[in-house]
GROMACS .gro file of C-alpha atoms in nm:
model
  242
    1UNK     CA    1   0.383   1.637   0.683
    2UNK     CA    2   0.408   1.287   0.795
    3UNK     CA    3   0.347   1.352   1.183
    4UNK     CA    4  -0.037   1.404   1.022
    5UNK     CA    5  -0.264   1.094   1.003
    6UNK     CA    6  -0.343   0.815   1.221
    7UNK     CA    7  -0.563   1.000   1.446
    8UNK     CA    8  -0.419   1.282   1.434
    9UNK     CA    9  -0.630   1.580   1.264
   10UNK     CA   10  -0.478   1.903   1.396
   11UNK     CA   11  -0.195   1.960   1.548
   12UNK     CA   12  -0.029   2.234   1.771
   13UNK     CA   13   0.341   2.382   1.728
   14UNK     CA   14   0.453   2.169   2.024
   15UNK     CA   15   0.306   1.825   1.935
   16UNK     CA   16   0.437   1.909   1.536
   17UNK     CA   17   0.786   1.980   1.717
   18UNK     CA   18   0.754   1.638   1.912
   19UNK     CA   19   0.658   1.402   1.636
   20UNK     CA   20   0.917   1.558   1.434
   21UNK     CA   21   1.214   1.523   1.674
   22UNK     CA   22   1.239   1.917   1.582
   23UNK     CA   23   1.302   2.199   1.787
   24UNK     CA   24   1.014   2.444   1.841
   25UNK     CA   25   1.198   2.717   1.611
   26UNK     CA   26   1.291   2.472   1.391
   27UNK     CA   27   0.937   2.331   1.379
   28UNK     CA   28   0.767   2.716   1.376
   29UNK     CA   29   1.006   2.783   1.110
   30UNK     CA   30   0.890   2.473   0.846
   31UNK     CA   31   0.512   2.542   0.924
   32UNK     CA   32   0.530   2.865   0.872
   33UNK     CA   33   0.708   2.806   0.528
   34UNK     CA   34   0.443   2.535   0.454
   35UNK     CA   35   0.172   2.770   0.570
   36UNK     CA   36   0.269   3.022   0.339
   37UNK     CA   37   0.317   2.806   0.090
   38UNK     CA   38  -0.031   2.653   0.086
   39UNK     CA   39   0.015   2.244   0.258
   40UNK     CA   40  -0.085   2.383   0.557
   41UNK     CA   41  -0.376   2.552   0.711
   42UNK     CA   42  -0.341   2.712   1.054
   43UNK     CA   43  -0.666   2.781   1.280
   44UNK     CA   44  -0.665   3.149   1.410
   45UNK     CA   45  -0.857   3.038   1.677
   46UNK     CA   46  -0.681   2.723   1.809
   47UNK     CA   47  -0.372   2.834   1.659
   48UNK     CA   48  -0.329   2.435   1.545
   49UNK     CA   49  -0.229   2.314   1.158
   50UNK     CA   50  -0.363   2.065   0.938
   51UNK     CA   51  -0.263   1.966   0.630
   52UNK     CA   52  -0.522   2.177   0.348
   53UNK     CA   53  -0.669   2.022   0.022
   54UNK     CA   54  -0.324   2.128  -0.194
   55UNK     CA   55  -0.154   1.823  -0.072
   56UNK     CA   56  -0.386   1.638  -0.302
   57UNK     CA   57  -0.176   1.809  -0.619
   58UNK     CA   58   0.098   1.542  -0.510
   59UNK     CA   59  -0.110   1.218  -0.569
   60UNK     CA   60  -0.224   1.427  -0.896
   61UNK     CA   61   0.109   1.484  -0.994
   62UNK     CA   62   0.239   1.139  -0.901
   63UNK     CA   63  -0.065   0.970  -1.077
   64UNK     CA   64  -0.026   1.185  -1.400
   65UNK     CA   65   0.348   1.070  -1.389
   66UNK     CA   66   0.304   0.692  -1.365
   67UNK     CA   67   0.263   0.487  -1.706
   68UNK     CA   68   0.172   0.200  -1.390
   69UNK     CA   69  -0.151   0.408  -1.309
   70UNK     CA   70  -0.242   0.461  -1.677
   71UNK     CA   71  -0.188   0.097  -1.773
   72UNK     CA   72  -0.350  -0.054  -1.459
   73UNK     CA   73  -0.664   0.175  -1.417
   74UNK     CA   74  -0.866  -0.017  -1.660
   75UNK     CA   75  -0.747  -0.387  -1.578
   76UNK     CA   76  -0.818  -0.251  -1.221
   77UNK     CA   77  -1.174  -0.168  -1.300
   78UNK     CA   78  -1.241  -0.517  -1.534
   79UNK     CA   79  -1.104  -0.723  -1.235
   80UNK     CA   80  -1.358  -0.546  -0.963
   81UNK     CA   81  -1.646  -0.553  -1.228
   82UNK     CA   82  -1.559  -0.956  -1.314
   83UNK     CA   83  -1.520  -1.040  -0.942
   84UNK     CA   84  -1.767  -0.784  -0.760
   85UNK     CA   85  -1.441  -0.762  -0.497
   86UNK     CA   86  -1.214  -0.464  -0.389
   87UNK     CA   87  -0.922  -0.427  -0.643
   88UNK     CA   88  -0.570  -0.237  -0.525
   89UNK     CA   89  -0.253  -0.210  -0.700
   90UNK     CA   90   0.018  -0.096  -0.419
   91UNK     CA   91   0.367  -0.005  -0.446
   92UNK     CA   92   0.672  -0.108  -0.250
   93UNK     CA   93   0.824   0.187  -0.063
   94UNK     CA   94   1.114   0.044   0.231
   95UNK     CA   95   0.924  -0.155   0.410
   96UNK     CA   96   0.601  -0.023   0.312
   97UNK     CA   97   0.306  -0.110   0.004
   98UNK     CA   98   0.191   0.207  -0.036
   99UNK     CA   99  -0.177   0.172  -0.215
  100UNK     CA  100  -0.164   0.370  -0.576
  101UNK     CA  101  -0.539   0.259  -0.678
  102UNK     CA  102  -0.807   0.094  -0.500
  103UNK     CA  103  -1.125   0.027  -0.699
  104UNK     CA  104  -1.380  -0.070  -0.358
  105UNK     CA  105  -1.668  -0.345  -0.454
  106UNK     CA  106  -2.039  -0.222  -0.390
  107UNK     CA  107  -2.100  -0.417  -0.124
  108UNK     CA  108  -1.830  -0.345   0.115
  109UNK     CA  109  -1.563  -0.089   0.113
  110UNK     CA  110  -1.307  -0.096   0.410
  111UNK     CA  111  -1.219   0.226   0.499
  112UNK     CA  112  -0.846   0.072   0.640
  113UNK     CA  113  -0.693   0.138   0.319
  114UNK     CA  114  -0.718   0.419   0.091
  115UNK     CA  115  -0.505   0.555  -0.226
  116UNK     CA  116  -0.141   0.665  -0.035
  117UNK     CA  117  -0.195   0.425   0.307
  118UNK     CA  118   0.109   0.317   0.377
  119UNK     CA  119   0.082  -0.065   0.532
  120UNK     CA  120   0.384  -0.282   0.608
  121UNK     CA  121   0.443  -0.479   0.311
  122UNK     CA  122   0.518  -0.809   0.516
  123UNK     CA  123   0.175  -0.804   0.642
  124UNK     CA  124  -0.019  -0.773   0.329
  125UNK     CA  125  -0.064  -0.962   0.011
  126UNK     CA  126  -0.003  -0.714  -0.233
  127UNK     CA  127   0.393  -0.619  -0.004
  128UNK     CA  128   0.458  -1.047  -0.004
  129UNK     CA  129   0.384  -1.048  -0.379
  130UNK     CA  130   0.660  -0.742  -0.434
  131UNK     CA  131   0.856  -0.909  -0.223
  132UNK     CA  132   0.827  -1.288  -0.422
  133UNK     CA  133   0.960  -1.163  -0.730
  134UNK     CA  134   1.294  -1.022  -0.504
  135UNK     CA  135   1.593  -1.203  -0.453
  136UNK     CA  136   1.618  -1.368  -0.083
  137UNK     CA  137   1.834  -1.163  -0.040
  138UNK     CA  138   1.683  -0.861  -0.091
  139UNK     CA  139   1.327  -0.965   0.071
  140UNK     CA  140   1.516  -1.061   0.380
  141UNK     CA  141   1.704  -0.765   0.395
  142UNK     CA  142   1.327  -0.565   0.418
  143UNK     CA  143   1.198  -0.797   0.644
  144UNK     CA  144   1.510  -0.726   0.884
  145UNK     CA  145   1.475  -0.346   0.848
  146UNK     CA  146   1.122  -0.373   0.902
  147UNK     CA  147   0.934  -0.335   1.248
  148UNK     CA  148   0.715  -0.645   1.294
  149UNK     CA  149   0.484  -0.493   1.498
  150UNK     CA  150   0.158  -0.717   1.601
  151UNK     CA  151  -0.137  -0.607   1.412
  152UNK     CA  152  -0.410  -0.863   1.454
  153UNK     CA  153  -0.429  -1.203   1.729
  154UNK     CA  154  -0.291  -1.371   1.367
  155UNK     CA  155  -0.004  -1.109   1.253
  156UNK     CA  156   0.271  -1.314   1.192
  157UNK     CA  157   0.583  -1.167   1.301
  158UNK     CA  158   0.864  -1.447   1.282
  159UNK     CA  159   1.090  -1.338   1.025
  160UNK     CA  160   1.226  -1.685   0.892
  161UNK     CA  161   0.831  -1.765   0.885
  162UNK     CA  162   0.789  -1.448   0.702
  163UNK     CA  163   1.057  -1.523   0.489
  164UNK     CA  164   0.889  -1.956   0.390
  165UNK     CA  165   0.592  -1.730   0.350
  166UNK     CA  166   0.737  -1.539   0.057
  167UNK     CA  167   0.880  -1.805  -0.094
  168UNK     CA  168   0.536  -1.962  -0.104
  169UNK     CA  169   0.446  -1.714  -0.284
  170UNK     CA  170   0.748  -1.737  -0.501
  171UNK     CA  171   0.639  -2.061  -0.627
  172UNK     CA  172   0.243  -2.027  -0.644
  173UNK     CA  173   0.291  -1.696  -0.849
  174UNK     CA  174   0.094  -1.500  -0.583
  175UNK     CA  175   0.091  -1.402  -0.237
  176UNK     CA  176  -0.260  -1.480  -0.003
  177UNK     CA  177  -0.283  -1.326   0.316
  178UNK     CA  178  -0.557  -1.395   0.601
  179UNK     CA  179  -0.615  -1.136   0.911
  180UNK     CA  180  -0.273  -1.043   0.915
  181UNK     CA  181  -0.293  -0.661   0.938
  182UNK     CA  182  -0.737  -0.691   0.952
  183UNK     CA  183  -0.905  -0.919   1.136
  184UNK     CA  184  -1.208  -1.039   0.899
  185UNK     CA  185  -0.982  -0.983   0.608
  186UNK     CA  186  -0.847  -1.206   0.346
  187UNK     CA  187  -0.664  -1.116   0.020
  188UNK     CA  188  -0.437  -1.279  -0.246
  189UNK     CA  189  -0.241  -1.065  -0.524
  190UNK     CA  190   0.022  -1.096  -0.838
  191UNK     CA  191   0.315  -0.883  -0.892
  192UNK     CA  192   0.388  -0.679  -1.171
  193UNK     CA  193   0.634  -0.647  -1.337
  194UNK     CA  194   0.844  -0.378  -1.562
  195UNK     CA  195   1.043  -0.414  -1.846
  196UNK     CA  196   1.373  -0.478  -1.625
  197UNK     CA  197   1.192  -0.822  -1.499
  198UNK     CA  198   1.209  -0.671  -1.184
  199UNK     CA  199   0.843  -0.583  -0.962
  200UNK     CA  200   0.752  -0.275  -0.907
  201UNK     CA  201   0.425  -0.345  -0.720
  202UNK     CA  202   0.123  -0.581  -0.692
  203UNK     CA  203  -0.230  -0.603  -0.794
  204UNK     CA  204  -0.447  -0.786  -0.555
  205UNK     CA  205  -0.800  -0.833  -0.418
  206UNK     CA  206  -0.940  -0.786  -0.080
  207UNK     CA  207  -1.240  -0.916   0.081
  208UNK     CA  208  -1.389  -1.065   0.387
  209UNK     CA  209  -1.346  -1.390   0.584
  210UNK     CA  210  -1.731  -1.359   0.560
  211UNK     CA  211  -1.759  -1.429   0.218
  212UNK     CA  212  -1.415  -1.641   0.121
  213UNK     CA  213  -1.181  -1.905   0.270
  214UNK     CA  214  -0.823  -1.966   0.147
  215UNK     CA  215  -0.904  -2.248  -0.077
  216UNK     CA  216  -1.125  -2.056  -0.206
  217UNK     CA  217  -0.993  -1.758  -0.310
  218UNK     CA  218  -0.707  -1.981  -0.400
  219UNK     CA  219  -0.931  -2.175  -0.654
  220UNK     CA  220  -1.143  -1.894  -0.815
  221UNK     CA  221  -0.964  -1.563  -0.786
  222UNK     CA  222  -0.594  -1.644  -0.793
  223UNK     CA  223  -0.605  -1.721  -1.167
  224UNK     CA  224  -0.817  -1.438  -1.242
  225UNK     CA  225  -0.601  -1.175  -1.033
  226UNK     CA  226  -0.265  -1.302  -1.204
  227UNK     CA  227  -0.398  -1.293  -1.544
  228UNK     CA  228  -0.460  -0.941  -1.435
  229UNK     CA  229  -0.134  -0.899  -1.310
  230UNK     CA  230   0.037  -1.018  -1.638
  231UNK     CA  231  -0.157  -0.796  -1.853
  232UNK     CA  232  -0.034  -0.491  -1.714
  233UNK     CA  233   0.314  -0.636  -1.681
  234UNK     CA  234   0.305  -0.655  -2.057
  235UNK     CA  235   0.188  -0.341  -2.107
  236UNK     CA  236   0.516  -0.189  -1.957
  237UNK     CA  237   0.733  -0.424  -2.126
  238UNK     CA  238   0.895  -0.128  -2.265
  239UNK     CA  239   0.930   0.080  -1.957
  240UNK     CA  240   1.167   0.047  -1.644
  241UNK     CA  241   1.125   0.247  -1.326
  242UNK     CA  242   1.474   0.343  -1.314
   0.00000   0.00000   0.00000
């Protein structure tokens, strides 16, 4: 299911097969499985699959599970309505923030990140804020597995930069990020933490260049987002993720 997305809307047995690494049987034989199953939808016409609207029972199923997303919806929703900005709380997956809730401001919603985007974590405020509350050694063990790919004329791809970066963000209690994966985009974020002190993802909030420097965002929004931040970390005081 992953070779779907990033431009790619429907696709045919042989272009499934070479996404996948698979062979064409072995690639007839999963969509037909997933076919059957429901996940995919296959055009009688074109003969080419997409992914149909039961995949959405996942991000039901995953929300429904998550004592984060209970806890965090409404602090979510205060922040955006205090601040009039985009709100997201993101997960750390590998080398990924994967966005779990994103509460878009009225007067601009980017369409570059929606609930389940994967984005790499070292290029976005809510992954360096995960990453912050990680031992070095762990943070530079993602940043070494991680492909640091140029996003934007700013992306910042040195690892031992990356890694001052974090530790920035280690000491300020908060990660801020400018045009790094969006050019006209600028966010700062918290982590969160669980009842195991250790951070299990990051509230932030985007916005535009337009509208906010560094300093800032620094000044105004950086206590308001941690506050945030903290108050769902206390809330799951009593829970660990593993």
């Amino acid at each position: 299911m992953t070779c779907f997305g990033d431009g790619w809307d429907a696709l045919s047995l042989s272009e499934i097969a070479q996404q996948t690494g698979l062979s064409t049987g072995g690639a007839q034989r999963i969509t037909h499985t997933l076919t059957q199953l429901g996940y995919l939808r296959k055009d009688a016409r074109t003969r080419r699959y997409r992914p149909s609207p039961r995949m959405l029972e996942f991000t039901y199923q995953f929300m429904r599970a998550s004592p984060l997303y209970e806890v965090a919806i409404p602090v979510v929703i205060g922040l955006r309505d205090e601040t009039q900005e985009t709100v997201n709380v993101s997960l750390l997956d590998q080398t990924d923030a994967v966005v779990l809730i994103r509460m878009p401001s009225q007067r601009r919603i980017n369409p570059s990140s929606v609930i389940g985007r994967r984005i790499p974590a070292w290029a976005v405020s809510t992954g360096r804020a995960i990453l912050s509350r990680l031992s070095e050694e762990e943070a530079r063990a993602i940043i070494d597995a991680a492909d640091l790919e140029v996003l934007t004329p700013r992306t910042e791809t040195d690892p031992d930069r990356l890694l001052d970066l974090i530790a920035e963000a280690r000491a300020e209690g908060f990660a801020l990020v400018e045009e790094q994966s969006v050019l006209g985009e600028i966010s700062l974020a918290a982590p969160i933490i669980d009842g195991a002190g250790r951070p299990i993802a990051a509230l932030g909030i985007t916005t535009s260049t337009a509208y906010w420097t560094p300093d800032s965002l620094r000044e105004r929004l950086a206590p308001l987002v941690m506050r945030a931040a903290n108050t769902v970390s206390r809330s799951l005081q009593g829970w660990k993720e593993f």
